[in-house]
């Protein structure tokens, strides 16, 4: 696997692949990779001739009070996992490679979409995500890019950005990967102490409860969200940020549960904020 740290190296390698007529997939990550990321790489390898993963903890998507400095990092482990899953190149830039000290250009969806759900407590987050993903798209110019459904709002926002900025890139959403006991895989799970790790199961339990109620025909978003909220509320270590039902494309709140509705939540365990979700099936 090639390790590239500069934009120039990535561009030269992708150009060489393009000359051979090969297709290129991009898996953007912030490193500290787990099986969720591995599933994105597997999907990319199955759909593209060459796969590039980026490994970059993007400062612009963290607010000053968030965990940028403590965000877990382990590049050697990341390389081993990527190599094992058939990734061809990892792009591992320094912050200075992607952001000039006076960088002042951002990509932002100027609608309510990034202000819903996670945007309520992380108002600048999606501006940073769109900016870095847009830069990665410009650097790698992939045919396809792969994102996890766990970050459902991020996925919807990136789909919209790609559509509205006319990127000729196909966005592939990949299913949530869970631990054996149901907890969605996340690099931030590593912050949980044993009691919090146990308590964090309320997220996947709430997902299962919501899915069951939807399958049984519950159409009231208030009732379904209420039942999930009550379940999480019974766990003393959990502090709910939000549990919401929104349109799966626009992220606008909905009153009625029907196919395509996204039911998403964010819950704190002390300072650790975890997310989970499901989309109502047809
Ligand atoms: O989902 C993530 O890990 C990040 O938000 C992304 C898409 C790699 C951008 O930094």
GROMACS .gro file of C-alpha atoms and ligand atoms in nm:
model
  292
    1UNK     CA    1   0.000   0.000   0.000
    2UNK     CA    2   0.129   0.342  -0.092
    3UNK     CA    3   0.149   0.596   0.190
    4UNK     CA    4   0.108   0.948   0.047
    5UNK     CA    5   0.145   1.256   0.261
    6UNK     CA    6   0.124   1.524  -0.009
    7UNK     CA    7  -0.149   1.630  -0.251
    8UNK     CA    8   0.104   1.607  -0.533
    9UNK     CA    9   0.181   1.239  -0.460
   10UNK     CA   10  -0.189   1.153  -0.458
   11UNK     CA   11  -0.254   1.339  -0.783
   12UNK     CA   12   0.042   1.173  -0.959
   13UNK     CA   13  -0.061   0.822  -0.852
   14UNK     CA   14  -0.429   0.872  -0.939
   15UNK     CA   15  -0.325   1.013  -1.278
   16UNK     CA   16  -0.114   0.701  -1.343
   17UNK     CA   17  -0.411   0.477  -1.256
   18UNK     CA   18  -0.639   0.684  -1.478
   19UNK     CA   19  -0.391   0.644  -1.766
   20UNK     CA   20  -0.432   0.267  -1.727
   21UNK     CA   21  -0.810   0.313  -1.746
   22UNK     CA   22  -0.866   0.213  -1.382
   23UNK     CA   23  -1.155   0.337  -1.167
   24UNK     CA   24  -1.086   0.495  -0.830
   25UNK     CA   25  -1.282   0.481  -0.503
   26UNK     CA   26  -1.231   0.708  -0.203
   27UNK     CA   27  -1.294   0.618   0.161
   28UNK     CA   28  -1.259   0.935   0.372
   29UNK     CA   29  -1.177   0.866   0.739
   30UNK     CA   30  -1.039   1.036   1.045
   31UNK     CA   31  -0.830   0.729   1.131
   32UNK     CA   32  -0.841   0.510   1.441
   33UNK     CA   33  -1.000   0.261   1.209
   34UNK     CA   34  -1.235  -0.019   1.313
   35UNK     CA   35  -1.449  -0.277   1.138
   36UNK     CA   36  -1.697  -0.008   1.034
   37UNK     CA   37  -1.424   0.159   0.827
   38UNK     CA   38  -1.305  -0.183   0.707
   39UNK     CA   39  -1.653  -0.248   0.568
   40UNK     CA   40  -1.629   0.077   0.367
   41UNK     CA   41  -1.292  -0.031   0.227
   42UNK     CA   42  -1.430  -0.379   0.145
   43UNK     CA   43  -1.721  -0.222  -0.042
   44UNK     CA   44  -1.488   0.016  -0.226
   45UNK     CA   45  -1.253  -0.270  -0.324
   46UNK     CA   46  -1.553  -0.464  -0.457
   47UNK     CA   47  -1.671  -0.170  -0.672
   48UNK     CA   48  -1.350   0.007  -0.784
   49UNK     CA   49  -1.016  -0.096  -0.939
   50UNK     CA   50  -0.813   0.117  -0.700
   51UNK     CA   51  -0.904   0.240  -0.351
   52UNK     CA   52  -0.769   0.546  -0.172
   53UNK     CA   53  -0.843   0.598   0.198
   54UNK     CA   54  -0.777   0.932   0.362
   55UNK     CA   55  -0.665   0.934   0.724
   56UNK     CA   56  -0.696   1.288   0.855
   57UNK     CA   57  -0.838   1.427   1.178
   58UNK     CA   58  -0.997   1.734   1.027
   59UNK     CA   59  -0.967   2.034   1.263
   60UNK     CA   60  -1.235   2.242   1.091
   61UNK     CA   61  -1.514   2.003   1.191
   62UNK     CA   62  -1.435   2.031   1.563
   63UNK     CA   63  -1.559   2.325   1.771
   64UNK     CA   64  -1.306   2.474   2.019
   65UNK     CA   65  -1.474   2.290   2.311
   66UNK     CA   66  -1.466   1.951   2.136
   67UNK     CA   67  -1.223   1.657   2.138
   68UNK     CA   68  -0.981   1.750   1.855
   69UNK     CA   69  -0.669   1.715   2.068
   70UNK     CA   70  -0.776   1.395   2.242
   71UNK     CA   71  -0.929   1.232   1.930
   72UNK     CA   72  -0.770   0.884   1.921
   73UNK     CA   73  -0.497   0.823   1.664
   74UNK     CA   74  -0.302   0.509   1.566
   75UNK     CA   75  -0.159   0.535   1.216
   76UNK     CA   76   0.033   0.205   1.229
   77UNK     CA   77  -0.282   0.015   1.319
   78UNK     CA   78  -0.475   0.206   1.048
   79UNK     CA   79  -0.216   0.106   0.784
   80UNK     CA   80  -0.231  -0.259   0.889
   81UNK     CA   81  -0.612  -0.263   0.869
   82UNK     CA   82  -0.621  -0.082   0.533
   83UNK     CA   83  -0.358  -0.309   0.384
   84UNK     CA   84  -0.535  -0.620   0.510
   85UNK     CA   85  -0.856  -0.503   0.340
   86UNK     CA   86  -0.690  -0.435   0.005
   87UNK     CA   87  -0.664  -0.055   0.011
   88UNK     CA   88  -0.412   0.065  -0.250
   89UNK     CA   89  -0.314   0.406  -0.111
   90UNK     CA   90  -0.361   0.594   0.214
   91UNK     CA   91  -0.351   0.973   0.210
   92UNK     CA   92  -0.213   1.088   0.545
   93UNK     CA   93  -0.156   1.462   0.519
   94UNK     CA   94  -0.036   1.703   0.786
   95UNK     CA   95  -0.286   1.977   0.872
   96UNK     CA   96  -0.059   2.225   0.689
   97UNK     CA   97  -0.089   2.020   0.367
   98UNK     CA   98  -0.466   2.073   0.358
   99UNK     CA   99  -0.506   2.412   0.528
  100UNK     CA  100  -0.292   2.718   0.472
  101UNK     CA  101  -0.253   2.923   0.793
  102UNK     CA  102  -0.475   3.194   0.642
  103UNK     CA  103  -0.728   2.953   0.483
  104UNK     CA  104  -1.065   3.128   0.464
  105UNK     CA  105  -1.260   2.932   0.202
  106UNK     CA  106  -1.533   2.699   0.325
  107UNK     CA  107  -1.806   2.487   0.170
  108UNK     CA  108  -2.137   2.522   0.352
  109UNK     CA  109  -2.496   2.424   0.282
  110UNK     CA  110  -2.687   2.739   0.367
  111UNK     CA  111  -3.018   2.589   0.471
  112UNK     CA  112  -3.164   2.434   0.785
  113UNK     CA  113  -3.024   2.093   0.686
  114UNK     CA  114  -2.690   2.122   0.873
  115UNK     CA  115  -2.868   2.289   1.168
  116UNK     CA  116  -3.094   1.991   1.241
  117UNK     CA  117  -3.002   1.690   1.460
  118UNK     CA  118  -2.626   1.701   1.533
  119UNK     CA  119  -2.613   2.060   1.400
  120UNK     CA  120  -2.810   2.182   1.702
  121UNK     CA  121  -2.521   2.118   1.939
  122UNK     CA  122  -2.247   2.121   1.671
  123UNK     CA  123  -2.341   2.428   1.463
  124UNK     CA  124  -2.011   2.452   1.272
  125UNK     CA  125  -1.949   2.078   1.229
  126UNK     CA  126  -2.094   2.018   0.883
  127UNK     CA  127  -1.926   2.326   0.737
  128UNK     CA  128  -1.594   2.164   0.833
  129UNK     CA  129  -1.704   1.824   0.698
  130UNK     CA  130  -1.821   1.968   0.365
  131UNK     CA  131  -1.502   2.170   0.331
  132UNK     CA  132  -1.265   1.880   0.390
  133UNK     CA  133  -1.468   1.628   0.188
  134UNK     CA  134  -1.485   1.876  -0.097
  135UNK     CA  135  -1.106   1.921  -0.082
  136UNK     CA  136  -1.055   1.542  -0.078
  137UNK     CA  137  -1.287   1.510  -0.378
  138UNK     CA  138  -1.083   1.773  -0.564
  139UNK     CA  139  -0.753   1.606  -0.475
  140UNK     CA  140  -0.846   1.243  -0.547
  141UNK     CA  141  -1.122   1.300  -0.807
  142UNK     CA  142  -1.269   0.955  -0.738
  143UNK     CA  143  -1.544   0.784  -0.936
  144UNK     CA  144  -1.714   0.676  -0.616
  145UNK     CA  145  -1.686   0.774  -0.249
  146UNK     CA  146  -1.795   0.561   0.046
  147UNK     CA  147  -1.955   0.685   0.370
  148UNK     CA  148  -2.116   0.508   0.665
  149UNK     CA  149  -2.489   0.527   0.735
  150UNK     CA  150  -2.408   0.572   1.106
  151UNK     CA  151  -2.339   0.937   1.024
  152UNK     CA  152  -2.672   0.960   0.843
  153UNK     CA  153  -2.693   1.340   0.848
  154UNK     CA  154  -2.337   1.366   0.714
  155UNK     CA  155  -2.424   1.123   0.434
  156UNK     CA  156  -2.738   1.320   0.339
  157UNK     CA  157  -2.545   1.649   0.347
  158UNK     CA  158  -2.265   1.510   0.130
  159UNK     CA  159  -2.518   1.375  -0.120
  160UNK     CA  160  -2.669   1.723  -0.142
  161UNK     CA  161  -2.330   1.894  -0.172
  162UNK     CA  162  -2.231   1.655  -0.453
  163UNK     CA  163  -2.558   1.722  -0.633
  164UNK     CA  164  -2.551   2.098  -0.594
  165UNK     CA  165  -2.180   2.146  -0.670
  166UNK     CA  166  -2.204   1.909  -0.970
  167UNK     CA  167  -1.935   1.668  -0.855
  168UNK     CA  168  -1.944   1.372  -1.092
  169UNK     CA  169  -1.893   1.134  -0.800
  170UNK     CA  170  -2.126   0.853  -0.697
  171UNK     CA  171  -2.185   0.848  -0.321
  172UNK     CA  172  -2.225   0.501  -0.174
  173UNK     CA  173  -2.384   0.475   0.172
  174UNK     CA  174  -2.281   0.165   0.368
  175UNK     CA  175  -2.469  -0.004   0.657
  176UNK     CA  176  -2.389   0.051   1.024
  177UNK     CA  177  -2.148  -0.208   1.165
  178UNK     CA  178  -2.217  -0.311   1.525
  179UNK     CA  179  -2.032  -0.483   1.808
  180UNK     CA  180  -2.164  -0.830   1.898
  181UNK     CA  181  -2.385  -0.675   2.169
  182UNK     CA  182  -2.533  -0.415   1.931
  183UNK     CA  183  -2.331  -0.098   2.004
  184UNK     CA  184  -2.256   0.080   1.676
  185UNK     CA  185  -1.881   0.079   1.606
  186UNK     CA  186  -1.724   0.419   1.663
  187UNK     CA  187  -1.373   0.547   1.727
  188UNK     CA  188  -1.523   0.734   2.023
  189UNK     CA  189  -1.634   0.408   2.194
  190UNK     CA  190  -1.278   0.392   2.320
  191UNK     CA  191  -1.353   0.687   2.554
  192UNK     CA  192  -1.614   0.483   2.748
  193UNK     CA  193  -1.527   0.333   3.086
  194UNK     CA  194  -1.673  -0.016   3.156
  195UNK     CA  195  -1.992   0.119   3.319
  196UNK     CA  196  -2.052   0.366   3.036
  197UNK     CA  197  -1.979   0.096   2.778
  198UNK     CA  198  -2.256  -0.116   2.935
  199UNK     CA  199  -2.491   0.182   2.958
  200UNK     CA  200  -2.426   0.274   2.593
  201UNK     CA  201  -2.629  -0.030   2.489
  202UNK     CA  202  -2.939   0.185   2.537
  203UNK     CA  203  -2.873   0.335   2.193
  204UNK     CA  204  -2.898   0.010   1.999
  205UNK     CA  205  -3.181  -0.103   2.226
  206UNK     CA  206  -3.368   0.219   2.144
  207UNK     CA  207  -3.303   0.156   1.773
  208UNK     CA  208  -3.444  -0.197   1.806
  209UNK     CA  209  -3.745  -0.063   1.995
  210UNK     CA  210  -3.812   0.205   1.732
  211UNK     CA  211  -3.773  -0.047   1.450
  212UNK     CA  212  -4.016  -0.283   1.622
  213UNK     CA  213  -4.277  -0.010   1.677
  214UNK     CA  214  -4.245   0.104   1.314
  215UNK     CA  215  -4.278  -0.256   1.192
  216UNK     CA  216  -4.588  -0.296   1.412
  217UNK     CA  217  -4.743   0.003   1.234
  218UNK     CA  218  -4.683   0.295   1.471
  219UNK     CA  219  -4.726   0.606   1.255
  220UNK     CA  220  -4.694   0.876   1.521
  221UNK     CA  221  -4.341   1.014   1.528
  222UNK     CA  222  -4.409   1.166   1.871
  223UNK     CA  223  -4.512   0.828   2.016
  224UNK     CA  224  -4.224   0.635   1.858
  225UNK     CA  225  -3.964   0.895   1.957
  226UNK     CA  226  -4.128   0.920   2.302
  227UNK     CA  227  -4.094   0.546   2.361
  228UNK     CA  228  -3.727   0.553   2.254
  229UNK     CA  229  -3.660   0.860   2.469
  230UNK     CA  230  -3.822   0.694   2.773
  231UNK     CA  231  -3.608   0.385   2.722
  232UNK     CA  232  -3.284   0.585   2.706
  233UNK     CA  233  -3.401   0.808   2.992
  234UNK     CA  234  -3.417   0.507   3.224
  235UNK     CA  235  -3.036   0.469   3.200
  236UNK     CA  236  -2.885   0.698   3.468
  237UNK     CA  237  -2.549   0.736   3.287
  238UNK     CA  238  -2.715   0.850   2.962
  239UNK     CA  239  -2.789   1.216   2.887
  240UNK     CA  240  -2.994   1.264   2.572
  241UNK     CA  241  -2.882   1.527   2.321
  242UNK     CA  242  -3.166   1.445   2.081
  243UNK     CA  243  -3.391   1.166   1.957
  244UNK     CA  244  -3.568   1.282   1.640
  245UNK     CA  245  -3.761   1.160   1.341
  246UNK     CA  246  -3.676   1.349   1.021
  247UNK     CA  247  -3.716   1.316   0.648
  248UNK     CA  248  -3.427   1.093   0.536
  249UNK     CA  249  -3.328   1.327   0.252
  250UNK     CA  250  -3.396   1.680   0.378
  251UNK     CA  251  -3.348   1.619   0.754
  252UNK     CA  252  -3.668   1.821   0.818
  253UNK     CA  253  -3.861   1.700   1.127
  254UNK     CA  254  -4.167   1.484   1.047
  255UNK     CA  255  -4.485   1.400   1.236
  256UNK     CA  256  -4.556   1.072   1.060
  257UNK     CA  257  -4.351   0.754   1.056
  258UNK     CA  258  -4.335   0.615   0.702
  259UNK     CA  259  -4.073   0.453   0.477
  260UNK     CA  260  -3.767   0.673   0.427
  261UNK     CA  261  -3.798   0.851   0.762
  262UNK     CA  262  -3.471   0.866   0.954
  263UNK     CA  263  -3.495   0.817   1.329
  264UNK     CA  264  -3.167   0.942   1.475
  265UNK     CA  265  -3.026   1.005   1.819
  266UNK     CA  266  -2.724   1.143   2.000
  267UNK     CA  267  -2.661   1.056   2.363
  268UNK     CA  268  -2.387   1.168   2.601
  269UNK     CA  269  -2.213   0.943   2.850
  270UNK     CA  270  -2.031   1.206   3.053
  271UNK     CA  271  -1.834   1.391   2.780
  272UNK     CA  272  -1.858   1.113   2.520
  273UNK     CA  273  -2.128   1.172   2.262
  274UNK     CA  274  -2.248   0.869   2.066
  275UNK     CA  275  -2.491   0.856   1.773
  276UNK     CA  276  -2.709   0.585   1.623
  277UNK     CA  277  -3.005   0.570   1.387
  278UNK     CA  278  -3.230   0.366   1.163
  279UNK     CA  279  -3.425   0.438   0.850
  280UNK     CA  280  -3.786   0.320   0.839
  281UNK     CA  281  -3.817   0.047   0.579
  282UNK     CA  282  -4.084   0.022   0.312
  283LIG     O1  283  -1.700   1.060   0.902
  283LIG     C1  284  -1.582   1.101   0.923
  283LIG     O2  285  -1.497   1.028   0.973
  283LIG     C2  286  -1.546   1.243   0.887
  283LIG     O3  287  -1.650   1.331   0.913
  283LIG     C3  288  -1.498   1.258   0.741
  283LIG     C4  289  -1.608   1.226   0.643
  283LIG     C5  290  -1.378   1.167   0.717
  283LIG     C6  291  -1.453   1.402   0.715
  283LIG     O4  292  -1.349   1.439   0.800
   0.00000   0.00000   0.00000
